[in-house]
Structures are given as C-alpha cells and as structure tokens.
Amino acid sequence: MSELTVADATDRIYESLRADNTDIDLHIANLKAALKHAGLKEATFDASRLSHNNRSGRKLMQAYFRQRGVTVKFEGV
C-alpha cells in the first residue's frame, strides 16, 4: 500500500470531521506520517471547511491534534 500524501490525509480528516469524528485518531496518525514523509512540520487546514469554524472550535482542534503530535495552522481565518 502506498503512503498517503498530505493532501489526501487532510481530505480524510475533513471527511472524518463531517462524519462525527469517525476514525479521527487513525487519520491523524496517517497525517503525521504523511507530514514526516513530506518533510513538513505542520498541517494547514482551510477554516471554511470546518464544521465548527469559530475560535473555540479551531483551538480545540489544535489542542487535540497537538496531543497526537501534529501542529495545526488555519488559512482563511
């Protein structure tokens, strides 16, 4: 099985967020691996694609991902 790209892993996280966080930890782990493979240090998400696009929702997402070793930044904020 080939490794996911960062874009693919990010899309799967958007899908998981829309599906009430189904398998979110698995998708975060895949994103972490994709970031490492790509030599990147942080993931960038489009804030307009989040279901809870407010400061509180973004901070909660950042904290949850940070606990799992992924730094999150947002564009379009």
PDB file of N, CA, C and O in Angstrom:
ATOM      1  N   MET A   1       0.840  -1.187   0.000  1.00  0.00           N
ATOM      2  CA  MET A   1       0.000   0.000   0.000  1.00  0.00           C
ATOM      3  C   MET A   1       0.876   1.239   0.000  1.00  0.00           C
ATOM      4  O   MET A   1       1.828   1.342   0.761  1.00  0.00           O
ATOM      5  N   SER A   2       0.593   2.173  -0.866  1.00  0.00           N
ATOM      6  CA  SER A   2       1.388   3.387  -0.938  1.00  0.00           C
ATOM      7  C   SER A   2       0.999   4.346   0.180  1.00  0.00           C
ATOM      8  O   SER A   2      -0.100   4.301   0.720  1.00  0.00           O
ATOM      9  N   GLU A   3       1.946   5.207   0.504  1.00  0.00           N
ATOM     10  CA  GLU A   3       1.703   6.176   1.562  1.00  0.00           C
ATOM     11  C   GLU A   3       0.803   7.291   1.060  1.00  0.00           C
ATOM     12  O   GLU A   3       0.829   7.655  -0.112  1.00  0.00           O
ATOM     13  N   LEU A   4       0.021   7.829   1.975  1.00  0.00           N
ATOM     14  CA  LEU A   4      -0.860   8.945   1.643  1.00  0.00           C
ATOM     15  C   LEU A   4      -0.057  10.220   1.476  1.00  0.00           C
ATOM     16  O   LEU A   4       0.959  10.415   2.150  1.00  0.00           O
ATOM     17  N   THR A   5      -0.530  11.088   0.614  1.00  0.00           N
ATOM     18  CA  THR A   5       0.058  12.422   0.536  1.00  0.00           C
ATOM     19  C   THR A   5      -0.565  13.261   1.652  1.00  0.00           C
ATOM     20  O   THR A   5      -1.583  12.884   2.237  1.00  0.00           O
ATOM     21  N   VAL A   6       0.033  14.390   1.921  1.00  0.00           N
ATOM     22  CA  VAL A   6      -0.508  15.287   2.941  1.00  0.00           C
ATOM     23  C   VAL A   6      -1.914  15.742   2.537  1.00  0.00           C
ATOM     24  O   VAL A   6      -2.821  15.784   3.369  1.00  0.00           O
ATOM     25  N   ALA A   7      -2.108  16.031   1.258  1.00  0.00           N
ATOM     26  CA  ALA A   7      -3.425  16.478   0.787  1.00  0.00           C
ATOM     27  C   ALA A   7      -4.482  15.387   0.969  1.00  0.00           C
ATOM     28  O   ALA A   7      -5.601  15.672   1.412  1.00  0.00           O
ATOM     29  N   ASP A   8      -4.127  14.145   0.654  1.00  0.00           N
ATOM     30  CA  ASP A   8      -5.062  13.027   0.835  1.00  0.00           C
ATOM     31  C   ASP A   8      -5.400  12.831   2.316  1.00  0.00           C
ATOM     32  O   ASP A   8      -6.555  12.623   2.678  1.00  0.00           O
ATOM     33  N   ALA A   9      -4.387  12.882   3.157  1.00  0.00           N
ATOM     34  CA  ALA A   9      -4.606  12.707   4.599  1.00  0.00           C
ATOM     35  C   ALA A   9      -5.471  13.833   5.157  1.00  0.00           C
ATOM     36  O   ALA A   9      -6.359  13.594   5.981  1.00  0.00           O
ATOM     37  N   THR A  10      -5.238  15.044   4.677  1.00  0.00           N
ATOM     38  CA  THR A  10      -6.043  16.192   5.119  1.00  0.00           C
ATOM     39  C   THR A  10      -7.490  16.026   4.673  1.00  0.00           C
ATOM     40  O   THR A  10      -8.414  16.278   5.461  1.00  0.00           O
ATOM     41  N   ASP A  11      -7.705  15.592   3.441  1.00  0.00           N
ATOM     42  CA  ASP A  11      -9.070  15.367   2.958  1.00  0.00           C
ATOM     43  C   ASP A  11      -9.784  14.315   3.793  1.00  0.00           C
ATOM     44  O   ASP A  11     -10.975  14.440   4.082  1.00  0.00           O
ATOM     45  N   ARG A  12      -9.077  13.279   4.184  1.00  0.00           N
ATOM     46  CA  ARG A  12      -9.697  12.234   5.014  1.00  0.00           C
ATOM     47  C   ARG A  12     -10.064  12.771   6.391  1.00  0.00           C
ATOM     48  O   ARG A  12     -11.047  12.343   6.992  1.00  0.00           O
ATOM     49  N   ILE A  13      -9.286  13.721   6.888  1.00  0.00           N
ATOM     50  CA  ILE A  13      -9.632  14.335   8.174  1.00  0.00           C
ATOM     51  C   ILE A  13     -10.888  15.187   8.023  1.00  0.00           C
ATOM     52  O   ILE A  13     -11.776  15.142   8.881  1.00  0.00           O
ATOM     53  N   TYR A  14     -11.003  15.950   6.932  1.00  0.00           N
ATOM     54  CA  TYR A  14     -12.237  16.715   6.692  1.00  0.00           C
ATOM     55  C   TYR A  14     -13.446  15.776   6.652  1.00  0.00           C
ATOM     56  O   TYR A  14     -14.488  16.064   7.249  1.00  0.00           O
ATOM     57  N   GLU A  15     -13.300  14.643   5.962  1.00  0.00           N
ATOM     58  CA  GLU A  15     -14.393  13.662   5.875  1.00  0.00           C
ATOM     59  C   GLU A  15     -14.739  13.115   7.258  1.00  0.00           C
ATOM     60  O   GLU A  15     -15.907  12.965   7.599  1.00  0.00           O
ATOM     61  N   SER A  16     -13.727  12.829   8.050  1.00  0.00           N
ATOM     62  CA  SER A  16     -13.946  12.307   9.393  1.00  0.00           C
ATOM     63  C   SER A  16     -14.655  13.339  10.273  1.00  0.00           C
ATOM     64  O   SER A  16     -15.549  12.988  11.041  1.00  0.00           O
ATOM     65  N   LEU A  17     -14.263  14.596  10.143  1.00  0.00           N
ATOM     66  CA  LEU A  17     -14.911  15.647  10.931  1.00  0.00           C
ATOM     67  C   LEU A  17     -16.391  15.774  10.566  1.00  0.00           C
ATOM     68  O   LEU A  17     -17.240  15.982  11.439  1.00  0.00           O
ATOM     69  N   ARG A  18     -16.701  15.636   9.284  1.00  0.00           N
ATOM     70  CA  ARG A  18     -18.103  15.685   8.843  1.00  0.00           C
ATOM     71  C   ARG A  18     -18.879  14.456   9.318  1.00  0.00           C
ATOM     72  O   ARG A  18     -20.095  14.515   9.468  1.00  0.00           O
ATOM     73  N   ALA A  19     -18.178  13.350   9.551  1.00  0.00           N
ATOM     74  CA  ALA A  19     -18.812  12.097   9.966  1.00  0.00           C
ATOM     75  C   ALA A  19     -18.713  11.912  11.489  1.00  0.00           C
ATOM     76  O   ALA A  19     -18.566  10.797  11.981  1.00  0.00           O
ATOM     77  N   ASP A  20     -18.798  12.999  12.227  1.00  0.00           N
ATOM     78  CA  ASP A  20     -18.790  12.964  13.695  1.00  0.00           C
ATOM     79  C   ASP A  20     -17.508  12.331  14.248  1.00  0.00           C
ATOM     80  O   ASP A  20     -17.546  11.518  15.165  1.00  0.00           O
ATOM     81  N   ASN A  21     -16.380  12.684  13.651  1.00  0.00           N
ATOM     82  CA  ASN A  21     -15.035  12.272  14.090  1.00  0.00           C
ATOM     83  C   ASN A  21     -14.770  10.771  13.991  1.00  0.00           C
ATOM     84  O   ASN A  21     -13.954  10.226  14.730  1.00  0.00           O
ATOM     85  N   THR A  22     -15.420  10.100  13.069  1.00  0.00           N
ATOM     86  CA  THR A  22     -15.202   8.673  12.872  1.00  0.00           C
ATOM     87  C   THR A  22     -13.747   8.407  12.475  1.00  0.00           C
ATOM     88  O   THR A  22     -13.245   9.008  11.529  1.00  0.00           O
ATOM     89  N   ASP A  23     -13.086   7.546  13.216  1.00  0.00           N
ATOM     90  CA  ASP A  23     -11.687   7.155  12.962  1.00  0.00           C
ATOM     91  C   ASP A  23     -10.726   8.339  12.925  1.00  0.00           C
ATOM     92  O   ASP A  23      -9.692   8.293  12.245  1.00  0.00           O
ATOM     93  N   ILE A  24     -11.017   9.400  13.670  1.00  0.00           N
ATOM     94  CA  ILE A  24     -10.179  10.606  13.616  1.00  0.00           C
ATOM     95  C   ILE A  24      -8.743  10.315  14.056  1.00  0.00           C
ATOM     96  O   ILE A  24      -7.795  10.823  13.467  1.00  0.00           O
ATOM     97  N   ASP A  25      -8.567   9.475  15.077  1.00  0.00           N
ATOM     98  CA  ASP A  25      -7.204   9.186  15.548  1.00  0.00           C
ATOM     99  C   ASP A  25      -6.378   8.466  14.488  1.00  0.00           C
ATOM    100  O   ASP A  25      -5.195   8.745  14.324  1.00  0.00           O
ATOM    101  N   LEU A  26      -7.004   7.561  13.752  1.00  0.00           N
ATOM    102  CA  LEU A  26      -6.321   6.872  12.656  1.00  0.00           C
ATOM    103  C   LEU A  26      -5.909   7.875  11.575  1.00  0.00           C
ATOM    104  O   LEU A  26      -4.776   7.840  11.082  1.00  0.00           O
ATOM    105  N   HIS A  27      -6.792   8.795  11.244  1.00  0.00           N
ATOM    106  CA  HIS A  27      -6.496   9.783  10.203  1.00  0.00           C
ATOM    107  C   HIS A  27      -5.422  10.771  10.656  1.00  0.00           C
ATOM    108  O   HIS A  27      -4.597  11.210   9.845  1.00  0.00           O
ATOM    109  N   ILE A  28      -5.414  11.096  11.943  1.00  0.00           N
ATOM    110  CA  ILE A  28      -4.361  11.975  12.466  1.00  0.00           C
ATOM    111  C   ILE A  28      -3.010  11.267  12.379  1.00  0.00           C
ATOM    112  O   ILE A  28      -2.004  11.871  11.989  1.00  0.00           O
ATOM    113  N   ALA A  29      -2.967   9.985  12.720  1.00  0.00           N
ATOM    114  CA  ALA A  29      -1.722   9.216  12.620  1.00  0.00           C
ATOM    115  C   ALA A  29      -1.237   9.156  11.174  1.00  0.00           C
ATOM    116  O   ALA A  29      -0.035   9.293  10.900  1.00  0.00           O
ATOM    117  N   ASN A  30      -2.168   8.966  10.230  1.00  0.00           N
ATOM    118  CA  ASN A  30      -1.798   8.949   8.813  1.00  0.00           C
ATOM    119  C   ASN A  30      -1.274  10.311   8.366  1.00  0.00           C
ATOM    120  O   ASN A  30      -0.317  10.396   7.588  1.00  0.00           O
ATOM    121  N   LEU A  31      -1.910  11.379   8.856  1.00  0.00           N
ATOM    122  CA  LEU A  31      -1.449  12.728   8.525  1.00  0.00           C
ATOM    123  C   LEU A  31      -0.045  12.957   9.085  1.00  0.00           C
ATOM    124  O   LEU A  31       0.820  13.514   8.404  1.00  0.00           O
ATOM    125  N   LYS A  32       0.174  12.533  10.307  1.00  0.00           N
ATOM    126  CA  LYS A  32       1.502  12.686  10.931  1.00  0.00           C
ATOM    127  C   LYS A  32       2.571  11.985  10.096  1.00  0.00           C
ATOM    128  O   LYS A  32       3.637  12.540   9.842  1.00  0.00           O
ATOM    129  N   ALA A  33       2.274  10.765   9.644  1.00  0.00           N
ATOM    130  CA  ALA A  33       3.224  10.020   8.811  1.00  0.00           C
ATOM    131  C   ALA A  33       3.443  10.719   7.467  1.00  0.00           C
ATOM    132  O   ALA A  33       4.574  10.799   6.976  1.00  0.00           O
ATOM    133  N   ALA A  34       2.375  11.243   6.868  1.00  0.00           N
ATOM    134  CA  ALA A  34       2.483  11.937   5.582  1.00  0.00           C
ATOM    135  C   ALA A  34       3.311  13.212   5.720  1.00  0.00           C
ATOM    136  O   ALA A  34       4.116  13.537   4.848  1.00  0.00           O
ATOM    137  N   LEU A  35       3.117  13.929   6.813  1.00  0.00           N
ATOM    138  CA  LEU A  35       3.900  15.142   7.052  1.00  0.00           C
ATOM    139  C   LEU A  35       5.383  14.800   7.191  1.00  0.00           C
ATOM    140  O   LEU A  35       6.239  15.478   6.617  1.00  0.00           O
ATOM    141  N   LYS A  36       5.670  13.744   7.940  1.00  0.00           N
ATOM    142  CA  LYS A  36       7.063  13.330   8.133  1.00  0.00           C
ATOM    143  C   LYS A  36       7.688  12.929   6.799  1.00  0.00           C
ATOM    144  O   LYS A  36       8.809  13.326   6.483  1.00  0.00           O
ATOM    145  N   HIS A  37       6.940  12.168   6.007  1.00  0.00           N
ATOM    146  CA  HIS A  37       7.437  11.727   4.702  1.00  0.00           C
ATOM    147  C   HIS A  37       7.693  12.921   3.771  1.00  0.00           C
ATOM    148  O   HIS A  37       8.652  12.916   2.998  1.00  0.00           O
ATOM    149  N   ALA A  38       6.848  13.949   3.861  1.00  0.00           N
ATOM    150  CA  ALA A  38       6.991  15.132   3.017  1.00  0.00           C
ATOM    151  C   ALA A  38       7.990  16.139   3.583  1.00  0.00           C
ATOM    152  O   ALA A  38       8.293  17.146   2.937  1.00  0.00           O
ATOM    153  N   GLY A  39       8.473  15.898   4.794  1.00  0.00           N
ATOM    154  CA  GLY A  39       9.428  16.816   5.409  1.00  0.00           C
ATOM    155  C   GLY A  39       8.794  18.089   5.927  1.00  0.00           C
ATOM    156  O   GLY A  39       9.472  19.103   6.070  1.00  0.00           O
ATOM    157  N   LEU A  40       7.511  18.024   6.245  1.00  0.00           N
ATOM    158  CA  LEU A  40       6.795  19.195   6.756  1.00  0.00           C
ATOM    159  C   LEU A  40       6.634  19.105   8.264  1.00  0.00           C
ATOM    160  O   LEU A  40       6.616  18.020   8.836  1.00  0.00           O
ATOM    161  N   LYS A  41       6.495  20.261   8.899  1.00  0.00           N
ATOM    162  CA  LYS A  41       6.385  20.302  10.347  1.00  0.00           C
ATOM    163  C   LYS A  41       4.963  20.576  10.832  1.00  0.00           C
ATOM    164  O   LYS A  41       4.669  20.390  12.007  1.00  0.00           O
ATOM    165  N   GLU A  42       4.076  21.064   9.936  1.00  0.00           N
ATOM    166  CA  GLU A  42       2.720  21.398  10.371  1.00  0.00           C
ATOM    167  C   GLU A  42       1.718  21.165   9.247  1.00  0.00           C
ATOM    168  O   GLU A  42       2.074  21.192   8.071  1.00  0.00           O
ATOM    169  N   ALA A  43       0.491  20.928   9.664  1.00  0.00           N
ATOM    170  CA  ALA A  43      -0.605  20.733   8.715  1.00  0.00           C
ATOM    171  C   ALA A  43      -1.418  22.011   8.636  1.00  0.00           C
ATOM    172  O   ALA A  43      -1.658  22.660   9.653  1.00  0.00           O
ATOM    173  N   THR A  44      -1.839  22.367   7.435  1.00  0.00           N
ATOM    174  CA  THR A  44      -2.653  23.562   7.233  1.00  0.00           C
ATOM    175  C   THR A  44      -4.042  23.144   6.791  1.00  0.00           C
ATOM    176  O   THR A  44      -4.191  22.376   5.844  1.00  0.00           O
ATOM    177  N   PHE A  45      -5.040  23.662   7.501  1.00  0.00           N
ATOM    178  CA  PHE A  45      -6.429  23.357   7.197  1.00  0.00           C
ATOM    179  C   PHE A  45      -7.157  24.620   6.774  1.00  0.00           C
ATOM    180  O   PHE A  45      -6.847  25.715   7.255  1.00  0.00           O
ATOM    181  N   ASP A  46      -8.123  24.474   5.891  1.00  0.00           N
ATOM    182  CA  ASP A  46      -8.965  25.567   5.438  1.00  0.00           C
ATOM    183  C   ASP A  46     -10.085  25.727   6.458  1.00  0.00           C
ATOM    184  O   ASP A  46     -10.953  24.855   6.587  1.00  0.00           O
ATOM    185  N   ALA A  47     -10.082  26.828   7.178  1.00  0.00           N
ATOM    186  CA  ALA A  47     -11.062  27.041   8.241  1.00  0.00           C
ATOM    187  C   ALA A  47     -12.502  27.018   7.728  1.00  0.00           C
ATOM    188  O   ALA A  47     -13.407  26.595   8.443  1.00  0.00           O
ATOM    189  N   SER A  48     -12.712  27.400   6.482  1.00  0.00           N
ATOM    190  CA  SER A  48     -14.074  27.431   5.947  1.00  0.00           C
ATOM    191  C   SER A  48     -14.648  26.029   5.744  1.00  0.00           C
ATOM    192  O   SER A  48     -15.856  25.868   5.628  1.00  0.00           O
ATOM    193  N   ARG A  49     -13.795  25.007   5.723  1.00  0.00           N
ATOM    194  CA  ARG A  49     -14.267  23.626   5.539  1.00  0.00           C
ATOM    195  C   ARG A  49     -14.565  22.922   6.862  1.00  0.00           C
ATOM    196  O   ARG A  49     -14.986  21.770   6.870  1.00  0.00           O
ATOM    197  N   LEU A  50     -14.347  23.620   7.981  1.00  0.00           N
ATOM    198  CA  LEU A  50     -14.594  23.026   9.282  1.00  0.00           C
ATOM    199  C   LEU A  50     -16.044  23.233   9.697  1.00  0.00           C
ATOM    200  O   LEU A  50     -16.636  24.274   9.436  1.00  0.00           O
ATOM    201  N   SER A  51     -16.597  22.239  10.378  1.00  0.00           N
ATOM    202  CA  SER A  51     -17.985  22.355  10.813  1.00  0.00           C
ATOM    203  C   SER A  51     -18.124  23.346  11.965  1.00  0.00           C
ATOM    204  O   SER A  51     -19.166  23.980  12.113  1.00  0.00           O
ATOM    205  N   HIS A  52     -17.089  23.486  12.776  1.00  0.00           N
ATOM    206  CA  HIS A  52     -17.096  24.455  13.879  1.00  0.00           C
ATOM    207  C   HIS A  52     -16.017  25.495  13.609  1.00  0.00           C
ATOM    208  O   HIS A  52     -14.970  25.499  14.241  1.00  0.00           O
ATOM    209  N   ASN A  53     -16.312  26.364  12.667  1.00  0.00           N
ATOM    210  CA  ASN A  53     -15.342  27.374  12.259  1.00  0.00           C
ATOM    211  C   ASN A  53     -15.491  28.610  13.127  1.00  0.00           C
ATOM    212  O   ASN A  53     -15.887  29.669  12.684  1.00  0.00           O
ATOM    213  N   ASN A  54     -15.191  28.437  14.399  1.00  0.00           N
ATOM    214  CA  ASN A  54     -15.094  29.576  15.298  1.00  0.00           C
ATOM    215  C   ASN A  54     -13.808  29.412  16.092  1.00  0.00           C
ATOM    216  O   ASN A  54     -13.143  28.379  16.014  1.00  0.00           O
ATOM    217  N   ARG A  55     -13.438  30.421  16.828  1.00  0.00           N
ATOM    218  CA  ARG A  55     -12.165  30.381  17.547  1.00  0.00           C
ATOM    219  C   ARG A  55     -12.101  29.186  18.491  1.00  0.00           C
ATOM    220  O   ARG A  55     -11.108  28.467  18.544  1.00  0.00           O
ATOM    221  N   SER A  56     -13.163  28.941  19.206  1.00  0.00           N
ATOM    222  CA  SER A  56     -13.199  27.836  20.156  1.00  0.00           C
ATOM    223  C   SER A  56     -13.011  26.488  19.454  1.00  0.00           C
ATOM    224  O   SER A  56     -12.249  25.631  19.920  1.00  0.00           O
ATOM    225  N   GLY A  57     -13.689  26.281  18.345  1.00  0.00           N
ATOM    226  CA  GLY A  57     -13.572  25.040  17.592  1.00  0.00           C
ATOM    227  C   GLY A  57     -12.176  24.839  17.034  1.00  0.00           C
ATOM    228  O   GLY A  57     -11.634  23.725  17.060  1.00  0.00           O
ATOM    229  N   ARG A  58     -11.580  25.925  16.528  1.00  0.00           N
ATOM    230  CA  ARG A  58     -10.222  25.823  15.984  1.00  0.00           C
ATOM    231  C   ARG A  58      -9.207  25.519  17.080  1.00  0.00           C
ATOM    232  O   ARG A  58      -8.311  24.701  16.901  1.00  0.00           O
ATOM    233  N   LYS A  59      -9.346  26.168  18.236  1.00  0.00           N
ATOM    234  CA  LYS A  59      -8.418  25.936  19.350  1.00  0.00           C
ATOM    235  C   LYS A  59      -8.553  24.507  19.881  1.00  0.00           C
ATOM    236  O   LYS A  59      -7.561  23.868  20.221  1.00  0.00           O
ATOM    237  N   LEU A  60      -9.780  23.995  19.935  1.00  0.00           N
ATOM    238  CA  LEU A  60      -9.999  22.616  20.368  1.00  0.00           C
ATOM    239  C   LEU A  60      -9.329  21.645  19.400  1.00  0.00           C
ATOM    240  O   LEU A  60      -8.663  20.689  19.813  1.00  0.00           O
ATOM    241  N   MET A  61      -9.477  21.901  18.112  1.00  0.00           N
ATOM    242  CA  MET A  61      -8.853  21.048  17.102  1.00  0.00           C
ATOM    243  C   MET A  61      -7.333  21.099  17.226  1.00  0.00           C
ATOM    244  O   MET A  61      -6.665  20.062  17.183  1.00  0.00           O
ATOM    245  N   GLN A  62      -6.780  22.308  17.386  1.00  0.00           N
ATOM    246  CA  GLN A  62      -5.330  22.439  17.529  1.00  0.00           C
ATOM    247  C   GLN A  62      -4.826  21.660  18.744  1.00  0.00           C
ATOM    248  O   GLN A  62      -3.815  20.962  18.665  1.00  0.00           O
ATOM    249  N   ALA A  63      -5.531  21.766  19.861  1.00  0.00           N
ATOM    250  CA  ALA A  63      -5.103  21.084  21.080  1.00  0.00           C
ATOM    251  C   ALA A  63      -5.173  19.566  20.909  1.00  0.00           C
ATOM    252  O   ALA A  63      -4.249  18.850  21.313  1.00  0.00           O
ATOM    253  N   TYR A  64      -6.241  19.080  20.302  1.00  0.00           N
ATOM    254  CA  TYR A  64      -6.409  17.637  20.118  1.00  0.00           C
ATOM    255  C   TYR A  64      -5.321  17.076  19.209  1.00  0.00           C
ATOM    256  O   TYR A  64      -4.730  16.042  19.499  1.00  0.00           O
ATOM    257  N   PHE A  65      -5.050  17.767  18.120  1.00  0.00           N
ATOM    258  CA  PHE A  65      -4.011  17.313  17.185  1.00  0.00           C
ATOM    259  C   PHE A  65      -2.629  17.424  17.829  1.00  0.00           C
ATOM    260  O   PHE A  65      -1.779  16.568  17.641  1.00  0.00           O
ATOM    261  N   ARG A  66      -2.391  18.503  18.581  1.00  0.00           N
ATOM    262  CA  ARG A  66      -1.093  18.703  19.232  1.00  0.00           C
ATOM    263  C   ARG A  66      -0.802  17.553  20.203  1.00  0.00           C
ATOM    264  O   ARG A  66       0.328  17.071  20.289  1.00  0.00           O
ATOM    265  N   GLN A  67      -1.835  17.069  20.922  1.00  0.00           N
ATOM    266  CA  GLN A  67      -1.655  15.941  21.843  1.00  0.00           C
ATOM    267  C   GLN A  67      -1.223  14.683  21.090  1.00  0.00           C
ATOM    268  O   GLN A  67      -0.628  13.787  21.671  1.00  0.00           O
ATOM    269  N   ARG A  68      -1.523  14.619  19.805  1.00  0.00           N
ATOM    270  CA  ARG A  68      -1.171  13.475  18.990  1.00  0.00           C
ATOM    271  C   ARG A  68       0.047  13.742  18.103  1.00  0.00           C
ATOM    272  O   ARG A  68       0.353  12.976  17.204  1.00  0.00           O
ATOM    273  N   GLY A  69       0.726  14.873  18.357  1.00  0.00           N
ATOM    274  CA  GLY A  69       1.987  15.144  17.696  1.00  0.00           C
ATOM    275  C   GLY A  69       1.909  15.876  16.370  1.00  0.00           C
ATOM    276  O   GLY A  69       2.867  15.874  15.616  1.00  0.00           O
ATOM    277  N   VAL A  70       0.765  16.536  16.082  1.00  0.00           N
ATOM    278  CA  VAL A  70       0.603  17.259  14.821  1.00  0.00           C
ATOM    279  C   VAL A  70       0.283  18.716  15.118  1.00  0.00           C
ATOM    280  O   VAL A  70      -0.675  19.024  15.827  1.00  0.00           O
ATOM    281  N   THR A  71       1.100  19.615  14.585  1.00  0.00           N
ATOM    282  CA  THR A  71       0.842  21.042  14.713  1.00  0.00           C
ATOM    283  C   THR A  71      -0.107  21.470  13.606  1.00  0.00           C
ATOM    284  O   THR A  71       0.107  21.128  12.442  1.00  0.00           O
ATOM    285  N   VAL A  72      -1.144  22.225  13.971  1.00  0.00           N
ATOM    286  CA  VAL A  72      -2.182  22.632  13.017  1.00  0.00           C
ATOM    287  C   VAL A  72      -2.197  24.139  12.870  1.00  0.00           C
ATOM    288  O   VAL A  72      -2.157  24.875  13.861  1.00  0.00           O
ATOM    289  N   LYS A  73      -2.256  24.598  11.642  1.00  0.00           N
ATOM    290  CA  LYS A  73      -2.442  26.009  11.304  1.00  0.00           C
ATOM    291  C   LYS A  73      -3.699  26.109  10.432  1.00  0.00           C
ATOM    292  O   LYS A  73      -4.093  25.145   9.782  1.00  0.00           O
ATOM    293  N   PHE A  74      -4.298  27.302  10.413  1.00  0.00           N
ATOM    294  CA  PHE A  74      -5.513  27.505   9.625  1.00  0.00           C
ATOM    295  C   PHE A  74      -5.313  28.635   8.629  1.00  0.00           C
ATOM    296  O   PHE A  74      -4.687  29.647   8.936  1.00  0.00           O
ATOM    297  N   GLU A  75      -5.851  28.433   7.445  1.00  0.00           N
ATOM    298  CA  GLU A  75      -5.860  29.509   6.444  1.00  0.00           C
ATOM    299  C   GLU A  75      -7.294  29.973   6.303  1.00  0.00           C
ATOM    300  O   GLU A  75      -8.240  29.240   6.585  1.00  0.00           O
ATOM    301  N   GLY A  76      -7.467  31.186   5.881  1.00  0.00           N
ATOM    302  CA  GLY A  76      -8.802  31.725   5.690  1.00  0.00           C
ATOM    303  C   GLY A  76      -9.460  32.176   6.979  1.00  0.00           C
ATOM    304  O   GLY A  76     -10.673  32.244   7.076  1.00  0.00           O
ATOM    305  N   VAL A  77      -8.639  32.470   8.002  1.00  0.00           N
ATOM    306  CA  VAL A  77      -9.189  32.907   9.289  1.00  0.00           C
ATOM    307  C   VAL A  77      -9.166  34.407   9.349  1.00  0.00           C
ATOM    308  O   VAL A  77      -8.256  35.050   9.003  1.00  0.00           O
TER     309      VAL A  77
END
